[in-house]
Tab-separated table of C-alpha atoms and ligand atoms in Angstrom:
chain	number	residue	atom	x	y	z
C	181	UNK	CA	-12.935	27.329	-25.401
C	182	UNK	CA	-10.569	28.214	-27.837
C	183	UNK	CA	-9.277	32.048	-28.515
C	184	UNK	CA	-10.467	31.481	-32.175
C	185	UNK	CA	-13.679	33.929	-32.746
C	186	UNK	CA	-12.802	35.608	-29.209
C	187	UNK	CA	-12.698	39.337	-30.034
C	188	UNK	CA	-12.467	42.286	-27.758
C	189	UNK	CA	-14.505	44.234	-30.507
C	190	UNK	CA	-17.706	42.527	-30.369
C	191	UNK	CA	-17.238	41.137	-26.892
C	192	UNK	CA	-17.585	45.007	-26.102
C	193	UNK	CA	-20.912	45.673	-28.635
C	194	UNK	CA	-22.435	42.350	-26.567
C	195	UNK	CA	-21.942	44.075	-23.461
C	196	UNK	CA	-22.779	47.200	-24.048
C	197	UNK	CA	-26.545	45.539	-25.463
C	198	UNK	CA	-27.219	43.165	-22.529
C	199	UNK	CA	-26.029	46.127	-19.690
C	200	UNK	CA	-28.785	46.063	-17.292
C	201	UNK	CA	-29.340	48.299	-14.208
C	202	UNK	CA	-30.008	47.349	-10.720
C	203	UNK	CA	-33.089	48.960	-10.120
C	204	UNK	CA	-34.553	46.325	-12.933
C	205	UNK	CA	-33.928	43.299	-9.965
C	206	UNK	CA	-34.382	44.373	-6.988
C	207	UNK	CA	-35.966	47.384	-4.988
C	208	UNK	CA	-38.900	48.311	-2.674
C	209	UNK	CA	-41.442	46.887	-5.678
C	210	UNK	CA	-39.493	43.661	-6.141
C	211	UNK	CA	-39.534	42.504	-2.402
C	212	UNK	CA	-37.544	38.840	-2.143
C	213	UNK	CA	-40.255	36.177	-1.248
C	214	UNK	CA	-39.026	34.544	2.242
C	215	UNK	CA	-41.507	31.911	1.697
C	216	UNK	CA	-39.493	30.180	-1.111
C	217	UNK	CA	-35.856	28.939	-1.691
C	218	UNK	CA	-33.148	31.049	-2.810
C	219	UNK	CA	-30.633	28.741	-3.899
C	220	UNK	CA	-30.766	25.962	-5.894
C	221	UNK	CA	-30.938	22.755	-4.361
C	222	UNK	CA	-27.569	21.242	-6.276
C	223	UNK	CA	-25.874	23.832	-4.643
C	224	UNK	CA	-27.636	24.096	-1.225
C	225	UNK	CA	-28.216	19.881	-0.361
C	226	UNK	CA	-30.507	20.603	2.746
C	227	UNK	CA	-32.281	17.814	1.811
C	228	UNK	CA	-29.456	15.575	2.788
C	229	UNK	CA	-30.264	16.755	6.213
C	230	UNK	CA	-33.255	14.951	7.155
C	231	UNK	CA	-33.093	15.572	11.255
C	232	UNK	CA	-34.075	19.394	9.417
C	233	UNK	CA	-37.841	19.449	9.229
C	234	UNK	CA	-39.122	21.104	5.817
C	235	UNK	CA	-39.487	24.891	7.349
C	236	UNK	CA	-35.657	24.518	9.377
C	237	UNK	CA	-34.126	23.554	5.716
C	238	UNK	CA	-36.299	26.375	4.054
C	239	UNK	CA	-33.746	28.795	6.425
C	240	UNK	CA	-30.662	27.299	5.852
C	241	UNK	CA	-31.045	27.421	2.371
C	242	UNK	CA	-32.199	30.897	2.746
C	243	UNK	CA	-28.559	31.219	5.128
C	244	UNK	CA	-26.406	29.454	1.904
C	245	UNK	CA	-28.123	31.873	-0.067
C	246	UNK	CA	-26.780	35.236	2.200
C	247	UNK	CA	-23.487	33.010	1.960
C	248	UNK	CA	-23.823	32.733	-1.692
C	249	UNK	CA	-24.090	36.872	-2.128
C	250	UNK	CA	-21.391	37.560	0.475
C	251	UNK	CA	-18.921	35.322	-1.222
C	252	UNK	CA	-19.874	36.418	-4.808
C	253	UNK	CA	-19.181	40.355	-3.362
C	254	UNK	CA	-15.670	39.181	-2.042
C	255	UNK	CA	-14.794	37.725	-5.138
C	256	UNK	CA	-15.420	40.211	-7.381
C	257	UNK	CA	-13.842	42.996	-4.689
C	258	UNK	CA	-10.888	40.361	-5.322
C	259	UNK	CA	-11.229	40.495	-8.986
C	260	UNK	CA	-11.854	43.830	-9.651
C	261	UNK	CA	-8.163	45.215	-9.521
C	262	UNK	CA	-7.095	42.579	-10.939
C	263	UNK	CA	-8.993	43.707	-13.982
C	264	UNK	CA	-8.049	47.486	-13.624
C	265	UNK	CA	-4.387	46.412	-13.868
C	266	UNK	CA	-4.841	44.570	-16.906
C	267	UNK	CA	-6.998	47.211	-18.323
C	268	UNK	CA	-3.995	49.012	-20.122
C	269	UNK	CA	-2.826	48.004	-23.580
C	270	UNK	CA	0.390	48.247	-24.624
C	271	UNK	CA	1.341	49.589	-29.059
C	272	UNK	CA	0.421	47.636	-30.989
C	273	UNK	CA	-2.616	45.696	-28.898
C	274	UNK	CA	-6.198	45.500	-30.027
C	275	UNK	CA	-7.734	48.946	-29.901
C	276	UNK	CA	-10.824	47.566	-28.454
C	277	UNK	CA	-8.994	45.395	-25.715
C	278	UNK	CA	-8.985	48.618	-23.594
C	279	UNK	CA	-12.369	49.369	-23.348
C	280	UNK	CA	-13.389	46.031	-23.167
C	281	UNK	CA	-12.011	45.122	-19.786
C	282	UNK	CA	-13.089	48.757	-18.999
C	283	UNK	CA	-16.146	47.786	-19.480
C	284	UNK	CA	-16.141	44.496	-17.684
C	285	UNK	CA	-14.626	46.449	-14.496
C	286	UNK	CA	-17.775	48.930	-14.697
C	287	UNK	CA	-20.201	45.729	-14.892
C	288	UNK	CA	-18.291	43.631	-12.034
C	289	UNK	CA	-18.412	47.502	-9.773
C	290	UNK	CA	-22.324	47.300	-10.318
C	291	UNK	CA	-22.257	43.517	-9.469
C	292	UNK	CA	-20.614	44.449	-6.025
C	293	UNK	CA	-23.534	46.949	-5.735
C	294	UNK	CA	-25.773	44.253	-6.672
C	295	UNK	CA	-24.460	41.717	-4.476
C	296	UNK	CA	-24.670	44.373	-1.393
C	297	UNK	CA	-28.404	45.512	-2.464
C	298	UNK	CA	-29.282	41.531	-2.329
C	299	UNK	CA	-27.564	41.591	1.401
C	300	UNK	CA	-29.328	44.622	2.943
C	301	UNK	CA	-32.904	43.067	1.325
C	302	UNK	CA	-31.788	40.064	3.253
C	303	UNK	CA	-30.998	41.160	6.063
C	304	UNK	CA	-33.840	43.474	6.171
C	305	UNK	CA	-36.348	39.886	5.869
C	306	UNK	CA	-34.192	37.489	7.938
C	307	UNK	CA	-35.146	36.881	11.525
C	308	UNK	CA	-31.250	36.294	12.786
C	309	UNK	CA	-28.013	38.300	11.588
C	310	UNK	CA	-25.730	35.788	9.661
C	311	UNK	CA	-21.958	35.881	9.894
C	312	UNK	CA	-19.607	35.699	7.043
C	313	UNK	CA	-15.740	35.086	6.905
C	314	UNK	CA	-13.279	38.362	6.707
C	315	UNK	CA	-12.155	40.638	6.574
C	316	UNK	CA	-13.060	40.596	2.319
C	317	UNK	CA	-10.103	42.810	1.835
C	318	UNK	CA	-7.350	41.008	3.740
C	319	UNK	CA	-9.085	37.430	2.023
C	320	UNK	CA	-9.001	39.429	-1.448
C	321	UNK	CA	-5.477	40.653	-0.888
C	322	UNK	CA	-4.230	36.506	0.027
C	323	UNK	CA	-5.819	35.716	-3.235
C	324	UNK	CA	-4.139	37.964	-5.408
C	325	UNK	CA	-0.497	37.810	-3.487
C	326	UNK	CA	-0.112	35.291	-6.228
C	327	UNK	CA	1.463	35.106	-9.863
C	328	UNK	CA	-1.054	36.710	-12.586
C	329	UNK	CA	-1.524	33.939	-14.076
C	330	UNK	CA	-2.337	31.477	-11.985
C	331	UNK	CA	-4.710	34.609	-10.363
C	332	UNK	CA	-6.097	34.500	-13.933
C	333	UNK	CA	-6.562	30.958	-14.118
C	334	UNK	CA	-8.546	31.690	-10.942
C	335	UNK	CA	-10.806	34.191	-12.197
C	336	UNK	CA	-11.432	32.189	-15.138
C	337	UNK	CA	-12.945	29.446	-13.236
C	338	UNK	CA	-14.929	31.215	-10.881
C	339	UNK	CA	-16.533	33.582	-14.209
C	340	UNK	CA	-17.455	30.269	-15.998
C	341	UNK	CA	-18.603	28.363	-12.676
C	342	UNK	CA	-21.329	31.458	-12.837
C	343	UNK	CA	-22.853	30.453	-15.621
C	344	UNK	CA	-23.125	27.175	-14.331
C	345	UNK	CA	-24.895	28.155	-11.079
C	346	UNK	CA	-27.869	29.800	-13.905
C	347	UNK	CA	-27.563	27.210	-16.511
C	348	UNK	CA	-27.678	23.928	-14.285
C	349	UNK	CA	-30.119	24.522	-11.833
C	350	UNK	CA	-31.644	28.306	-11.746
C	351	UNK	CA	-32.856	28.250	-15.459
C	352	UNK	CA	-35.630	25.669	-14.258
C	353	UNK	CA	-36.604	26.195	-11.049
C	354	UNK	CA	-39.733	27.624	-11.035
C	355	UNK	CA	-39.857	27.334	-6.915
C	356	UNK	CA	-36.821	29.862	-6.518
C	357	UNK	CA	-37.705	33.441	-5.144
C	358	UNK	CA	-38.191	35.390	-8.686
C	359	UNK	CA	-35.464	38.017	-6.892
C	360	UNK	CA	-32.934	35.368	-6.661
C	361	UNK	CA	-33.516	33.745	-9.590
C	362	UNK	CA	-33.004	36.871	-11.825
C	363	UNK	CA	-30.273	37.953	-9.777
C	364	UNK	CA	-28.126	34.694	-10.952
C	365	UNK	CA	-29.492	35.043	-14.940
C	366	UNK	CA	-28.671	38.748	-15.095
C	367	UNK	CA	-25.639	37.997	-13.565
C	368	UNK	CA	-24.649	34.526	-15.580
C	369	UNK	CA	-26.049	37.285	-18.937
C	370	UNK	CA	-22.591	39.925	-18.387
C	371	UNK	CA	-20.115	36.800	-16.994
C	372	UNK	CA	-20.509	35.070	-20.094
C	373	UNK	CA	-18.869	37.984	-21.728
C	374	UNK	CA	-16.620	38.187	-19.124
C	375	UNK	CA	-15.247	34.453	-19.099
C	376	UNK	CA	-14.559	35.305	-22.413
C	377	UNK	CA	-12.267	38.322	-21.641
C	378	UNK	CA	-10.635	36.531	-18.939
C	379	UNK	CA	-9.604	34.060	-21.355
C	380	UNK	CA	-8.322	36.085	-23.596
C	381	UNK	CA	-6.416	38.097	-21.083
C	382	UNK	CA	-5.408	34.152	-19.897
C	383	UNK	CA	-3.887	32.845	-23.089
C	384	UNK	CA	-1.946	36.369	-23.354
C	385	UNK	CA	-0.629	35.905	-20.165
C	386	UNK	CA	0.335	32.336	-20.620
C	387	UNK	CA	1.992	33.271	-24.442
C	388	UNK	CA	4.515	35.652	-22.688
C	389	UNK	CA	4.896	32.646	-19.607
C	390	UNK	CA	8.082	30.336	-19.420
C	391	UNK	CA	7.171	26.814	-18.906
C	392	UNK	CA	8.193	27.043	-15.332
C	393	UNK	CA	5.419	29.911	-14.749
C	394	UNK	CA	3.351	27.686	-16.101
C	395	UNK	CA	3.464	25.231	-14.013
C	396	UNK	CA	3.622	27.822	-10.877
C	397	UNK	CA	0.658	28.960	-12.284
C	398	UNK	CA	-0.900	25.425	-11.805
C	399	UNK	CA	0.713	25.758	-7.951
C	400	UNK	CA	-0.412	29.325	-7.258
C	401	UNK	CA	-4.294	27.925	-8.456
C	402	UNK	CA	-4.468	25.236	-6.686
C	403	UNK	CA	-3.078	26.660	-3.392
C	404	UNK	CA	-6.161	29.465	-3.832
C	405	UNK	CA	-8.355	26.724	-4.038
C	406	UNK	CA	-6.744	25.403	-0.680
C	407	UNK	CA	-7.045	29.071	0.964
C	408	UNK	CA	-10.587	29.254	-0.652
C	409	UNK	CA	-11.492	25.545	0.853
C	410	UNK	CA	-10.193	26.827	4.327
C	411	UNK	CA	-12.851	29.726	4.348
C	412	UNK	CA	-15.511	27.352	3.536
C	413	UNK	CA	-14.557	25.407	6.696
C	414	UNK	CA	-14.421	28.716	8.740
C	415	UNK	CA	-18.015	29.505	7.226
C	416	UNK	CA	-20.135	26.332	7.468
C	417	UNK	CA	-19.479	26.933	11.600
C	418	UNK	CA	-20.726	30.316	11.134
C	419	UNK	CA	-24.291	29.055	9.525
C	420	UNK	CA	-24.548	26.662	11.576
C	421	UNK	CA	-24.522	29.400	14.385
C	422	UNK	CA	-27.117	30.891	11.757
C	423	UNK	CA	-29.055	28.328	11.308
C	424	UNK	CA	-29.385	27.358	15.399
C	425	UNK	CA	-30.333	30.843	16.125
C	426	UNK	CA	-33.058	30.939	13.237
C	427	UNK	CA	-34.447	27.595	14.311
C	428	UNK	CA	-34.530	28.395	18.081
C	429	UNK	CA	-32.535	24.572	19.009
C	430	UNK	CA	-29.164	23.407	19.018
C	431	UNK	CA	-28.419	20.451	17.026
C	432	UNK	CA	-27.020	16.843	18.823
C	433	UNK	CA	-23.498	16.302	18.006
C	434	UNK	CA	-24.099	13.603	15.709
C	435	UNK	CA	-26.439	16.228	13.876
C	436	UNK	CA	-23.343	18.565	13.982
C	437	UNK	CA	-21.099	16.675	12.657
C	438	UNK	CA	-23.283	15.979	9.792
C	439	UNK	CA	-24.470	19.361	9.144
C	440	UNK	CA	-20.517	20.327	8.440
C	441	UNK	CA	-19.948	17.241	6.315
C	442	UNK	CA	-22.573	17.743	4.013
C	443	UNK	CA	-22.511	21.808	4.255
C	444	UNK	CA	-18.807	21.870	3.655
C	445	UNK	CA	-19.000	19.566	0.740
C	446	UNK	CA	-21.920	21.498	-0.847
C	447	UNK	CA	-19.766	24.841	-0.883
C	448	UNK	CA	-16.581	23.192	-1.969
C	449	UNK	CA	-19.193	22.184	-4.733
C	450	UNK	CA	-20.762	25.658	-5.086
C	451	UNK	CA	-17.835	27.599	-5.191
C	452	UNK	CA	-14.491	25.508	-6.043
C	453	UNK	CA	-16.162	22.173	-8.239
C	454	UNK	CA	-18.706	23.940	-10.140
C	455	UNK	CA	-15.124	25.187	-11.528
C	456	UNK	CA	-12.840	22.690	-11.969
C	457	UNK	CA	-15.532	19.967	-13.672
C	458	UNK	CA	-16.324	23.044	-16.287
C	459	UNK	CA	-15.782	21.390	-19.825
C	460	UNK	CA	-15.016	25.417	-21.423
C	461	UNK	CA	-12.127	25.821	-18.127
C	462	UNK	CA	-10.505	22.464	-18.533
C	463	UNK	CA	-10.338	23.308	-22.560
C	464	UNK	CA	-8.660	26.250	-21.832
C	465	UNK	CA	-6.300	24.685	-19.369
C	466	UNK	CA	-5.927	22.327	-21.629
C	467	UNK	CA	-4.140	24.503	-24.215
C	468	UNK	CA	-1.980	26.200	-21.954
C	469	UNK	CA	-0.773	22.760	-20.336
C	470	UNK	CA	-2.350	19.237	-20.880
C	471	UNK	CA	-0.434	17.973	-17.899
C	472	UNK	CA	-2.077	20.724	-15.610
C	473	UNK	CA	-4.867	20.150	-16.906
C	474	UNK	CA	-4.579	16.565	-15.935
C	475	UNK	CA	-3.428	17.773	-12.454
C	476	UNK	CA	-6.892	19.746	-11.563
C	477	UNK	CA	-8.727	16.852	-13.061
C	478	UNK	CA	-7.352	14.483	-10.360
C	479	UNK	CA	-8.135	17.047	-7.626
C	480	UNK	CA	-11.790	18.117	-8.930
C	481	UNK	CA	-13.615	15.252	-7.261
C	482	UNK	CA	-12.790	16.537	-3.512
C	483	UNK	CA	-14.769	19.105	-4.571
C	484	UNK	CA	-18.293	17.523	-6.415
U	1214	FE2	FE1	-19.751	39.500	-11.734
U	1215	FE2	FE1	-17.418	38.775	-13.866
């Protein structure tokens, strides 16, 4: 990804002609189908766990999905004034850098709406009530008590990681609930304007940076990462609890222990990997720092 051909201009026309409303993916007459997967397999791996018979992996993949839309909400509760505060141009800026990230703060609002629609149809389908990490604001607040740009580098890789959850897997799958499935293309169809804003708003923050915020921007990323990893932890126990309760048996130790290995390493993959193995993000890392660059590279495959 280079900042060449990035412009705020027609980033704006683009997403002003793909804006699409709620009410087009999910309501009463678009019910999600419970007898299907939600979540695509690279990103759910029940099949991994073969003491799950077909129908017990069918709910925890129904559970990562839940996970899935109560992570995406808390992220982009995180990012959103993080966005408002860049939102303001200063003399002399693009004209049409203003509107632009206004505009991608009105699309990630009706995400959050989106994300909270897909939760109450959930929860209104699933047999058990499934716990998430929080409280969103006090995880949202950790996440941006950090430098901009190394919050920015953050963004960044979670916006572009989006497409990837359509693009890799989604796309395809013709077994997916049609709910879920449109709810990660519509969404993948505004972040793909939006990783482009944040990397705009990325290299502008890194051509005013010092080479020492630099590399604390490097620190301050990867030490989200570590604060995002420790959440996964915290939530794999909480669906298992899920799972147990929708299943009606507790799992043997052994089947524990195996459960968290795999579950854990799934979300790292979901939500940290899917990131930091993105050929656009490591580009644009790339130009900012090729050592850094070099730095998340070593780190990434903890997280595959
Ligand atoms: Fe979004
Ligand atoms: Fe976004």
């Amino acid at each position: 990804m280079t900042i060449q051909g990035l412009n705020y201009e027609k980033l704006l026309q683009i997403s002003k002609r793909v804006n699409w409303r709620i009410e087009d993916i999910i309501g009463h007459d678009k019910p999600m189908d419970f007898s299907r997967p939600f979540l695509p397999e690279s990103f759910a791996r029940t099949q991994k766990l073969d003491f799950l018979n077909p129908a017990e992996r069918l709910k925890l993949n129904q559970i990562r999905a839940f996970g899935y839309l109560s992570m995406f909400e808390l992220v982009e509760r995180c990012i959103l004034p993080v966005i408002e505060e860049l939102a303001p141009s200063r003399p002399g800026q693009d004209p049409h850098r203003t509107p632009a990230l206004a505009q991608f703060a009105a699309e990630e609002a009706k995400h959050i709406e989106l994300f909270v629609r897909f939760r109450s149809a959930f929860a209104d389908g699933f047999d058990v009530d499934c716990g998430f990490i929080g409280p969103a604001e006090d995880i949202g607040a950790a996440i941006r008590n950090h430098g901009p740009l190394g919050v920015a580098m953050f963004v960044l890789g979670i916006e572009l990681a989006t497409q990837r959850h359509y693009l890799d897997s989604a796309q395809d799958d013709e077994g997916l609930d049609r709910q879920f499935r449109s709810l990660l293309k519509h969404h993948w169809m505004e972040e793909c304007q939006h990783a482009k804003l944040d990397a705009m708003v990325f290299f502008e923050l890194a051509a005013k940076a010092t080479p020492a915020e630099i590399d604390q921007a490097f620190e301050d990323f990867l030490d989200i990462g570590g604060f995002i990893d420790g959440g996964l932890g915290q939530q794999t126990a909480l669906d298992l609890a899920s799972l147990q309760m929708a299943i009606g048996r507790t799992l043997t130790d052994a089947e524990r222990q195996r459960f968290s290995q795999v579950q854990h390493q799934a979300m790292r993959w979901t939500f940290l990997g899917s990131a930091l193995k993105n050929e656009a993000f490591l580009e644009a890392l790339e130009q900012v720092s090729p050592r850094g660059r070099a730095r998340i590279e070593e780190v990434a495959p903890a997280f595959c």
